[in-house]
């Protein structure tokens, strides 16, 4: 066991946090959209994938990574606005399965369009030059880029938190997630709020896809994998809970990374095992409200 | 100020309101009474815009609002306090009050407005930073009223505000309605507590099985035991 030193485990923990940071960014949008719109957004993975491809495309035009960090969420977020406004909105009030099926189909369309435009095989995605290399974090050398991913996720979360807690629009979102009808009779145009929430969620998913690209490369199917994992995150954290998505996202990242250290062949199964355990003990997840789906 | 004509409403296929007609003039307190299931709540919901299927006409300050979404009706000065209070979980008293202002042009004035409303509702003033759902039922009802009043609507509709509330608070609440009236707010009140409601109201409509079956001044209705017996006994 000499190979498995404390430092190695600590490093692997950080690797897990970086992976978890991507899950968190992905899952908060999924959770926010479900909490407000009661839409189970199966296209969320496709927005993530598109984020990575938009980044790739901008870089090929001569843009740099910093530009991508701003442009990708804006572009993907805007396409989210269009999808909500023209495809999902007509389905409100018809039950949870309509938007679910629509976004499911949409995700296939988006993946196919990307395959047509960029080809079926994947691309590598270079880590931006100044983020290459490793830094000593006390327990050993850790890739700088992964540290950067954790940092960006922290900044996005902090921004989102301030927005939700400190602004009027955030207050509307928090109240609307609990009781859209009361918000409506207090004068709020709820469909505008839903539009905006879908846009934000998609934009952050796009950003997550961009951040993941240097770690895993870019392929048209990348969204499907993370979607399945992110459903675990939202179920464990509690559907509709942002705080739950954050904690569960980090937890899932750490669990995956730890099992890949000790039992690599179990890494993918481990998160579903985690989900099963949590569901047995607490069916609504860490922070979920019981009966939300009924 | 508010005129309802030939209002019909449906929940899915069930036709709940038939040709409701009523009118509320500026500065009045008008009371809507009737048995359980008579259609009082449905009438208020139709007026504020929470029902999908309605026909007829609802004009507010001269404008037809029946085809408009609820938030547009709010913007015209119509406020609604629902039966179940609907205090939002997870928000403090102050945040619930702010919620009453988010759509109002007076949003910039938030701090002053909350101070003003806290003066009218001393019970809330002491609890501004408490989580709202931890208050008593009566206090929550006060908050629901304050939240609807904070944007200074022209007409406020209240659905059974005294239900399940201890008598001291009910008195306090009715005193408040009198005061609202004297300050120029118009009130459309649904109440089971008929005697108490008629005592402060100007006029009343009696609903039964989705139709208006009687209409009189409050004083006349208060004296009419037969009608009260027939349509208002629980
Ligand atoms: N969501 C709904 N779906 C179907 N029918 C409904 C619904 N809400 C109310 N109804 C029916 O519509 C009729 C009128 O109900 P409404 O709630 O307006 O009565 P109400 O006068 O407010 O009664 P209460 O005094 O009990 O509050 C009743 O027959 C009721 O069963
Ligand atoms: Mg009722």
Coordinates of C-alpha atoms and ligand atoms in Angstrom, one line a residue:
Chain A
X1 CA 0.0 0.0 0.0
X2 CA 3.0 2.3 0.0
X3 CA 1.7 3.8 -3.3
X4 CA -1.4 5.0 -1.7
X5 CA 0.1 7.7 0.5
X6 CA -1.8 10.4 2.2
X7 CA -0.6 12.9 -0.4
X8 CA -1.9 10.8 -3.3
X9 CA -5.3 10.6 -1.7
X10 CA -5.4 14.3 -1.0
X11 CA -4.5 15.0 -4.6
X12 CA -7.1 12.6 -5.8
X13 CA -9.6 14.5 -3.6
X14 CA -8.7 17.7 -5.5
X15 CA -9.1 15.9 -8.8
X16 CA -12.6 14.9 -7.6
X17 CA -13.4 18.5 -6.6
X18 CA -12.5 19.7 -10.1
X19 CA -14.6 17.0 -11.7
X20 CA -17.4 17.8 -9.2
X21 CA -17.1 21.5 -10.1
X22 CA -18.2 20.6 -13.6
X23 CA -21.0 18.5 -12.3
X24 CA -22.1 21.4 -10.1
X25 CA -22.2 23.9 -12.9
X26 CA -24.1 21.5 -15.1
X27 CA -26.5 20.4 -12.3
X28 CA -27.5 23.8 -10.9
X29 CA -29.0 24.7 -14.3
X30 CA -30.8 21.4 -14.5
X31 CA -32.1 21.9 -11.0
X32 CA -33.1 25.5 -11.4
X33 CA -35.0 24.7 -14.6
X34 CA -36.8 21.8 -12.9
X35 CA -37.5 23.8 -9.8
X36 CA -39.0 26.7 -11.6
X37 CA -40.5 25.4 -14.8
X38 CA -41.0 21.8 -13.8
X39 CA -39.3 20.9 -17.0
X40 CA -37.0 17.8 -16.9
X41 CA -34.6 19.2 -19.5
X42 CA -33.1 16.4 -21.5
X43 CA -31.5 18.9 -23.8
X44 CA -29.3 20.1 -21.0
X45 CA -26.5 17.8 -22.1
X46 CA -26.8 19.0 -25.6
X47 CA -26.3 22.6 -24.5
X48 CA -23.2 21.5 -22.6
X49 CA -21.8 19.8 -25.7
X50 CA -22.6 22.8 -27.9
X51 CA -20.7 25.0 -25.4
X52 CA -17.6 22.9 -26.0
X53 CA -18.1 23.1 -29.8
X54 CA -18.7 26.8 -29.8
X55 CA -15.5 27.2 -27.9
X56 CA -13.7 25.0 -30.4
X57 CA -15.1 27.1 -33.3
X58 CA -14.2 30.4 -31.7
X59 CA -10.7 29.2 -31.2
X60 CA -10.4 28.1 -34.8
X61 CA -11.4 31.6 -35.8
X62 CA -8.5 33.0 -33.9
X63 CA -10.3 33.8 -30.6
X64 CA -8.6 33.0 -27.3
X65 CA -9.9 31.0 -24.3
X66 CA -10.7 34.1 -22.2
X67 CA -13.0 35.4 -25.0
X68 CA -14.6 31.9 -25.0
X69 CA -15.3 32.1 -21.3
X70 CA -17.5 35.1 -21.9
X71 CA -18.9 34.4 -25.3
X72 CA -19.8 30.7 -24.9
X73 CA -22.3 31.2 -22.0
X74 CA -23.8 34.1 -23.9
X75 CA -24.2 32.2 -27.2
X76 CA -25.4 29.0 -25.6
X77 CA -27.6 31.0 -23.2
X78 CA -29.2 32.8 -26.1
X79 CA -30.0 29.6 -27.9
X80 CA -31.6 28.4 -24.6
X81 CA -33.8 31.5 -24.7
X82 CA -34.9 30.7 -28.2
X83 CA -35.6 27.1 -27.3
X84 CA -37.7 28.0 -24.3
X85 CA -39.6 30.7 -26.1
X86 CA -40.5 28.9 -29.3
X87 CA -40.4 25.2 -28.4
X88 CA -41.1 24.7 -24.7
X89 CA -43.4 27.6 -23.9
X90 CA -46.3 26.2 -26.0
X91 CA -46.2 23.1 -23.9
X92 CA -46.7 24.6 -20.5
X93 CA -49.8 23.4 -18.7
X94 CA -49.8 20.1 -20.6
X95 CA -48.1 17.9 -18.0
X96 CA -44.5 17.1 -17.3
X97 CA -44.1 14.6 -20.1
X98 CA -44.5 17.0 -23.0
X99 CA -41.5 19.2 -22.4
X100 CA -39.6 16.0 -21.4
X101 CA -40.2 14.4 -24.7
X102 CA -39.6 17.6 -26.6
X103 CA -36.2 18.2 -25.0
X104 CA -35.3 14.5 -25.5
X105 CA -35.9 14.8 -29.2
X106 CA -34.2 18.2 -29.4
X107 CA -31.1 16.8 -27.9
X108 CA -30.8 14.2 -30.7
X109 CA -31.4 16.9 -33.3
X110 CA -28.6 19.1 -31.7
X111 CA -26.1 16.2 -31.6
X112 CA -26.9 15.3 -35.2
X113 CA -26.4 18.9 -36.3
X114 CA -23.1 19.0 -34.6
X115 CA -22.1 15.7 -36.3
X116 CA -23.0 17.2 -39.7
X117 CA -21.1 20.4 -39.0
X118 CA -18.0 19.1 -37.2
X119 CA -17.9 15.4 -38.1
X120 CA -18.5 12.3 -36.0
X121 CA -15.2 11.9 -34.4
X122 CA -13.9 14.1 -31.6
X123 CA -11.3 16.8 -31.3
X124 CA -8.7 17.4 -28.7
X125 CA -9.0 20.8 -27.0
X126 CA -5.8 22.4 -25.9
X127 CA -5.4 23.7 -22.4
X128 CA -4.8 27.4 -22.7
X129 CA -1.0 28.0 -22.4
X130 CA -0.9 30.0 -19.2
X131 CA -3.1 27.4 -17.5
X132 CA -0.8 24.5 -18.4
X133 CA 1.5 22.9 -15.9
X134 CA 1.1 22.2 -12.2
X135 CA 1.3 24.1 -9.0
X136 CA 2.3 22.8 -5.6
X137 CA -0.7 22.9 -3.3
X138 CA 1.0 21.6 -0.3
X139 CA 0.2 17.9 -0.8
X140 CA 1.9 17.7 -4.1
X141 CA 1.7 19.1 -7.6
X142 CA -1.8 19.6 -9.0
X143 CA -2.7 20.6 -12.6
X144 CA -3.2 24.4 -12.7
X145 CA -6.1 24.1 -15.1
X146 CA -8.1 21.9 -12.7
X147 CA -7.5 24.5 -10.0
X148 CA -8.8 27.1 -12.5
X149 CA -12.0 25.1 -13.1
X150 CA -12.7 24.9 -9.4
X151 CA -12.1 28.7 -9.2
X152 CA -14.4 29.5 -12.0
X153 CA -17.1 27.3 -10.6
X154 CA -16.7 29.1 -7.2
X155 CA -17.0 32.5 -8.9
X156 CA -20.2 31.5 -10.9
X157 CA -21.8 30.0 -7.7
X158 CA -21.0 33.1 -5.7
X159 CA -22.4 35.3 -8.5
X160 CA -25.5 33.2 -8.7
X161 CA -26.0 33.3 -5.0
X162 CA -25.6 37.0 -4.7
X163 CA -28.1 37.4 -7.6
X164 CA -30.7 35.1 -6.0
X165 CA -30.3 36.5 -2.5
X166 CA -29.7 40.2 -3.1
X167 CA -31.7 41.2 -6.2
X168 CA -35.4 41.6 -6.8
X169 CA -35.2 39.3 -9.7
X170 CA -33.6 36.7 -7.5
X171 CA -36.4 37.1 -5.0
X172 CA -38.9 36.5 -7.7
X173 CA -37.1 33.3 -8.7
X174 CA -36.9 32.0 -5.2
X175 CA -40.6 32.7 -4.6
X176 CA -41.7 31.6 -8.0
X177 CA -40.0 28.2 -7.5
X178 CA -42.3 27.7 -4.5
X179 CA -45.5 29.3 -5.7
X180 CA -45.7 30.7 -9.2
X181 CA -49.3 31.6 -8.8
X182 CA -48.8 34.0 -5.9
X183 CA -46.0 35.7 -7.8
X184 CA -48.3 36.1 -10.8
X185 CA -51.0 37.8 -8.7
X186 CA -48.4 40.1 -7.3
X187 CA -47.8 41.4 -10.8
X188 CA -45.0 39.4 -12.2
X189 CA -45.0 38.2 -15.7
X190 CA -44.0 34.6 -14.9
X191 CA -43.3 33.5 -18.4
X192 CA -40.6 36.1 -18.7
X193 CA -39.0 34.8 -15.5
X194 CA -39.1 31.2 -16.9
X195 CA -37.5 32.3 -20.1
X196 CA -34.7 34.0 -18.3
X197 CA -34.1 31.0 -15.9
X198 CA -33.9 28.6 -18.9
X199 CA -31.4 31.0 -20.5
X200 CA -29.2 31.2 -17.4
X201 CA -29.3 27.4 -17.0
X202 CA -28.4 26.7 -20.6
X203 CA -25.6 29.4 -20.5
X204 CA -24.0 27.8 -17.4
X205 CA -24.3 24.4 -19.0
X206 CA -22.5 25.7 -22.1
X207 CA -19.8 27.2 -19.8
X208 CA -19.4 23.8 -18.1
X209 CA -19.0 22.1 -21.5
X210 CA -16.2 24.6 -22.4
X211 CA -14.4 24.1 -19.1
X212 CA -14.6 20.3 -19.5
X213 CA -13.2 20.3 -23.0
X214 CA -9.5 20.6 -22.1
X215 CA -9.9 17.8 -19.6
X216 CA -11.7 15.3 -21.8
X217 CA -11.7 16.6 -25.4
X218 CA -14.7 17.3 -27.5
X219 CA -17.1 14.8 -29.0
X220 CA -20.8 15.0 -30.1
X221 CA -21.9 12.5 -27.4
X222 CA -20.2 14.2 -24.5
X223 CA -23.5 15.6 -23.3
X224 CA -25.3 12.3 -22.9
X225 CA -22.7 11.0 -20.4
X226 CA -22.8 14.0 -18.2
X227 CA -26.6 14.2 -18.3
X228 CA -26.9 10.7 -16.8
X229 CA -24.4 11.6 -14.1
X230 CA -26.1 14.9 -13.4
X231 CA -29.4 13.3 -12.9
X232 CA -27.7 11.3 -10.2
X233 CA -26.5 14.6 -8.8
X234 CA -29.9 16.2 -8.8
X235 CA -31.6 13.2 -7.3
X236 CA -29.0 12.9 -4.6
X237 CA -29.1 16.7 -3.9
X238 CA -32.8 16.9 -4.2
X239 CA -34.7 17.9 -7.3
X240 CA -35.0 21.7 -7.6
X241 CA -32.5 22.5 -4.8
X242 CA -29.5 24.6 -5.8
X243 CA -27.7 24.0 -2.5
X244 CA -28.3 20.3 -3.0
X245 CA -26.9 20.4 -6.5
X246 CA -23.7 22.0 -5.2
X247 CA -23.1 19.5 -2.4
X248 CA -24.1 16.5 -4.3
X249 CA -22.1 17.6 -7.4
X250 CA -18.9 17.8 -5.4
X251 CA -19.7 14.6 -3.6
X252 CA -20.3 12.7 -6.8
X253 CA -17.0 14.1 -8.3
X254 CA -15.1 13.0 -5.2
X255 CA -16.7 9.5 -5.2
X256 CA -15.9 9.0 -8.8
X257 CA -12.4 10.1 -8.4
X258 CA -11.8 8.1 -5.3
X259 CA -13.2 4.9 -6.7
X260 CA -11.1 5.3 -9.8
X261 CA -8.1 5.5 -7.5
X262 CA -8.9 2.4 -5.5
X263 CA -11.1 0.4 -7.9
X264 CA -11.0 2.0 -11.4
X265 CA -13.4 -0.5 -12.9
X266 CA -16.0 0.5 -10.3
X267 CA -15.8 4.3 -11.0
X268 CA -18.8 4.6 -13.2
X269 CA -21.0 2.2 -11.2
X270 CA -20.1 3.9 -7.9
X271 CA -22.2 7.0 -8.5
X272 CA -25.3 4.9 -9.2
X273 CA -24.6 2.9 -6.1
X274 CA -24.3 6.3 -4.2
X275 CA -27.7 7.3 -5.6
X276 CA -29.3 4.0 -4.6
X277 CA -28.0 4.4 -1.0
X278 CA -29.2 8.0 -0.7
X279 CA -32.6 7.1 -2.2
X280 CA -33.0 4.3 0.3
X281 CA -32.2 6.5 3.3
X282 CA -33.7 9.8 2.1
X283 CA -36.0 9.4 -1.0
X284 CA -36.3 13.2 -1.6
X285 CA -32.5 13.7 -1.6
X286 CA -30.4 15.9 0.7
X287 CA -32.4 19.1 0.3
X288 CA -35.4 18.0 -1.8
X289 CA -39.0 18.7 -0.8
X290 CA -40.9 15.5 -0.3
X291 CA -43.7 15.0 -2.8
X292 CA -42.4 17.5 -5.3
X293 CA -43.1 15.1 -8.2
X294 CA -46.6 14.2 -7.1
Chain B
X1 CA -64.6 50.8 -10.6
X2 CA -65.1 47.1 -11.1
X3 CA -68.0 45.8 -13.2
X4 CA -68.6 42.1 -13.8
X5 CA -71.2 41.1 -16.4
X6 CA -72.4 37.7 -17.6
X7 CA -69.3 36.1 -16.1
X8 CA -69.1 32.3 -16.8
X9 CA -66.3 30.2 -15.6
X10 CA -65.3 26.6 -16.0
X11 CA -62.9 24.2 -14.3
X12 CA -62.2 21.8 -17.2
X13 CA -65.6 20.7 -18.3
X14 CA -67.5 21.7 -15.2
X15 CA -69.4 25.0 -15.6
X16 CA -69.0 26.6 -12.2
X17 CA -70.2 30.2 -12.6
X18 CA -73.3 31.2 -14.5
X19 CA -73.8 34.7 -15.6
X20 CA -72.4 36.4 -12.6
X21 CA -73.0 40.1 -12.5
X22 CA -71.8 42.5 -9.8
X23 CA -70.4 45.9 -9.4
X24 CA -68.0 47.6 -6.9
X25 CA -67.9 51.4 -6.8
X26 CA -64.9 53.4 -5.7
X27 CA -64.5 53.6 -2.0
X28 CA -67.0 50.9 -1.2
X29 CA -66.7 47.7 0.8
X30 CA -68.7 45.1 -1.0
X31 CA -69.3 41.7 0.4
X32 CA -69.7 38.4 -1.3
X33 CA -71.5 35.7 0.7
X34 CA -72.8 32.3 0.2
X35 CA -72.5 28.7 1.3
X36 CA -69.5 26.5 0.8
X37 CA -69.0 25.7 -2.8
X38 CA -71.3 28.6 -3.9
X39 CA -68.6 30.0 -6.2
X40 CA -67.1 32.9 -4.2
X41 CA -63.5 31.9 -4.6
X42 CA -64.0 31.1 -8.3
X43 CA -65.5 34.6 -8.8
X44 CA -62.5 36.3 -7.3
X45 CA -60.1 34.0 -9.2
X46 CA -61.9 34.9 -12.4
X47 CA -61.6 38.6 -11.7
X48 CA -57.9 38.4 -11.0
X49 CA -57.2 36.1 -13.9
X50 CA -56.3 32.7 -12.4
X51 CA -58.8 30.7 -14.3
X52 CA -58.1 29.3 -17.8
X53 CA -61.6 29.3 -19.1
X54 CA -64.0 32.2 -18.7
X55 CA -66.4 34.2 -20.7
X56 CA -68.4 37.4 -20.3
X57 CA -66.9 40.7 -19.2
X58 CA -64.9 42.1 -16.4
X59 CA -64.0 45.8 -16.6
X60 CA -61.8 47.5 -14.2
X61 CA -61.4 51.3 -14.2
X62 CA -63.2 51.2 -17.6
X63 CA -60.8 48.6 -19.2
X64 CA -61.8 45.1 -20.2
X65 CA -59.5 42.8 -18.4
X66 CA -61.0 39.3 -18.9
X67 CA -58.6 38.3 -21.7
X68 CA -55.5 39.8 -19.8
X69 CA -53.0 37.8 -17.8
X70 CA -53.1 38.3 -14.0
X71 CA -50.0 40.4 -13.9
X72 CA -51.5 43.0 -16.2
X73 CA -54.6 43.2 -14.0
X74 CA -52.3 43.7 -11.0
X75 CA -50.6 46.5 -12.8
X76 CA -54.0 48.2 -13.3
X77 CA -54.4 48.3 -9.5
X78 CA -56.2 45.0 -8.7
X79 CA -54.9 43.0 -5.7
X80 CA -56.0 39.6 -4.5
X81 CA -55.4 37.9 -1.2
X82 CA -56.1 34.2 -1.7
X83 CA -58.0 31.9 0.7
X84 CA -54.9 29.9 1.6
X85 CA -52.8 32.9 2.4
X86 CA -49.9 31.6 0.3
X87 CA -47.1 32.9 2.4
X88 CA -44.0 31.8 0.6
X89 CA -41.9 29.2 2.4
X90 CA -38.2 30.0 2.9
X91 CA -38.7 33.8 2.7
X92 CA -38.7 36.2 5.7
X93 CA -41.5 38.5 6.5
X94 CA -39.5 41.4 4.9
X95 CA -38.9 39.3 1.7
X96 CA -42.6 38.5 1.5
X97 CA -43.3 42.2 1.7
X98 CA -40.7 43.0 -0.9
X99 CA -42.4 40.5 -3.1
X100 CA -45.5 42.7 -3.0
X101 CA -43.4 45.5 -4.5
X102 CA -41.3 43.7 -7.2
X103 CA -43.7 44.5 -10.0
X104 CA -44.5 47.9 -8.7
X105 CA -43.0 51.2 -10.1
X106 CA -42.4 52.1 -6.5
X107 CA -39.8 49.4 -6.1
X108 CA -37.1 52.1 -5.5
X109 CA -39.1 53.2 -2.5
X110 CA -38.9 49.8 -0.9
X111 CA -37.4 50.7 2.4
X112 CA -39.8 53.5 3.0
X113 CA -42.8 51.5 1.9
X114 CA -41.9 48.6 4.3
X115 CA -41.5 51.1 7.1
X116 CA -44.9 52.5 6.3
X117 CA -46.6 49.1 6.2
X118 CA -44.9 48.1 9.4
X119 CA -46.5 51.0 11.1
X120 CA -49.9 49.8 10.0
X121 CA -49.1 46.2 11.0
X122 CA -47.2 46.4 14.2
X123 CA -47.2 42.6 14.6
X124 CA -45.2 42.3 11.4
X125 CA -42.9 45.1 12.4
X126 CA -41.6 43.0 15.3
X127 CA -40.9 40.1 13.0
X128 CA -39.5 41.5 9.8
X129 CA -36.5 39.1 9.7
X130 CA -38.3 36.0 11.0
X131 CA -39.1 33.3 8.5
X132 CA -42.7 34.1 7.6
X133 CA -44.2 30.6 7.8
X134 CA -43.1 30.3 11.4
X135 CA -45.7 32.9 12.4
X136 CA -49.2 32.1 13.6
X137 CA -52.0 31.7 11.2
X138 CA -53.4 35.1 12.0
X139 CA -50.1 36.8 11.6
X140 CA -49.6 35.1 8.3
X141 CA -53.0 36.3 7.2
X142 CA -51.9 39.9 8.2
X143 CA -48.8 39.5 6.2
X144 CA -50.8 38.3 3.1
X145 CA -52.9 41.4 3.4
X146 CA -49.9 43.6 3.9
X147 CA -48.1 42.1 0.9
X148 CA -51.1 42.8 -1.3
X149 CA -51.5 46.4 0.1
X150 CA -47.9 47.5 -0.1
X151 CA -48.1 48.4 -3.7
X152 CA -51.2 50.6 -3.0
X153 CA -53.8 48.9 -5.1
X154 CA -57.1 50.6 -5.9
X155 CA -59.1 47.6 -5.2
X156 CA -58.2 44.7 -2.9
X157 CA -60.1 41.4 -3.0
X158 CA -59.9 39.3 0.1
X159 CA -61.0 35.6 0.3
X160 CA -62.1 34.7 3.8
X161 CA -59.5 36.6 5.7
X162 CA -60.9 35.7 9.1
X163 CA -61.0 32.0 8.6
X164 CA -59.3 30.1 11.4
X165 CA -58.0 33.2 13.1
X166 CA -58.4 34.0 16.8
X167 CA -61.1 36.6 17.6
X168 CA -58.7 39.3 18.8
X169 CA -57.0 39.3 15.5
X170 CA -60.3 39.2 13.6
X171 CA -61.3 42.4 15.3
X172 CA -58.0 44.0 14.5
X173 CA -58.3 42.9 10.9
X174 CA -61.8 44.3 10.5
X175 CA -60.7 47.6 12.1
X176 CA -58.0 47.6 9.4
X177 CA -60.6 47.2 6.6
X178 CA -62.5 50.2 7.9
X179 CA -59.3 52.2 7.9
X180 CA -58.5 51.1 4.4
X181 CA -61.9 52.2 3.3
X182 CA -61.5 55.6 5.0
X183 CA -58.2 56.0 3.1
X184 CA -59.8 55.4 -0.2
X185 CA -59.1 51.7 -0.9
X186 CA -62.0 49.8 -2.4
X187 CA -62.6 46.3 -1.0
X188 CA -64.3 43.2 -2.3
X189 CA -64.6 40.9 0.6
X190 CA -65.6 37.2 0.7
X191 CA -66.6 36.2 4.2
X192 CA -68.2 33.3 6.1
X193 CA -68.5 35.5 9.1
X194 CA -71.6 37.2 7.7
X195 CA -72.7 39.4 10.6
X196 CA -69.2 40.8 11.1
X197 CA -68.7 41.4 7.3
X198 CA -72.1 43.0 6.8
X199 CA -71.4 45.3 9.7
X200 CA -68.5 47.0 7.8
X201 CA -69.8 46.5 4.3
X202 CA -71.8 48.9 2.1
X203 CA -73.5 46.3 -0.1
X204 CA -73.6 42.6 -0.5
X205 CA -74.2 40.0 -3.1
X206 CA -75.4 36.5 -2.2
X207 CA -74.1 33.6 -4.3
X208 CA -75.6 30.2 -4.6
X209 CA -74.6 27.4 -7.0
X210 CA -72.6 29.7 -9.2
X211 CA -75.2 32.5 -9.6
X212 CA -76.0 35.7 -7.9
X213 CA -79.3 35.1 -6.1
X214 CA -79.7 38.2 -4.1
X215 CA -78.2 41.7 -3.9
X216 CA -78.9 44.3 -1.3
X217 CA -77.4 47.0 0.9
X218 CA -75.6 45.5 3.9
X219 CA -78.1 47.0 6.3
X220 CA -81.0 45.5 4.5
X221 CA -79.4 42.1 4.3
X222 CA -78.4 42.2 7.9
X223 CA -82.1 42.7 8.8
X224 CA -83.3 39.9 6.4
X225 CA -83.2 36.8 8.4
X226 CA -84.8 34.7 5.7
X227 CA -82.1 35.2 3.1
X228 CA -79.4 34.8 5.6
X229 CA -81.0 31.6 6.8
X230 CA -81.4 30.2 3.3
X231 CA -78.1 31.0 1.7
X232 CA -75.6 31.6 4.3
X233 CA -76.0 29.0 7.0
X234 CA -73.0 26.7 6.9
Ligands
LIG1 N1 -59.9 23.3 -8.9 C1 -61.2 23.0 -9.1 N2 -61.5 22.0 -10.0 C2 -62.8 21.6 -10.1 N3 -63.8 22.1 -9.5 C3 -63.6 23.1 -8.5 C4 -62.3 23.5 -8.3 N4 -62.3 24.5 -7.3 C5 -63.6 24.6 -7.0 N5 -64.4 23.8 -7.7 C6 -65.9 23.6 -7.6 O1 -66.4 24.9 -8.0 C7 -67.5 25.2 -7.1 C8 -67.3 26.5 -6.5 O2 -66.2 26.5 -5.7 P1 -65.6 27.7 -4.9 O3 -64.3 27.3 -4.4 O4 -65.6 28.9 -5.8 O5 -66.6 27.9 -3.8 P2 -66.6 28.9 -2.5 O6 -67.9 29.6 -2.5 O7 -65.4 29.7 -2.5 O8 -66.6 27.8 -1.3 P3 -65.9 27.9 0.1 O9 -66.8 28.7 1.0 O10 -65.9 26.5 0.5 O11 -64.6 28.5 0.0 C9 -67.6 24.0 -6.2 O12 -68.6 23.2 -6.6 C10 -66.3 23.4 -6.2 O13 -66.4 22.0 -6.0
LIG2 MG1 -63.7 29.7 -1.2

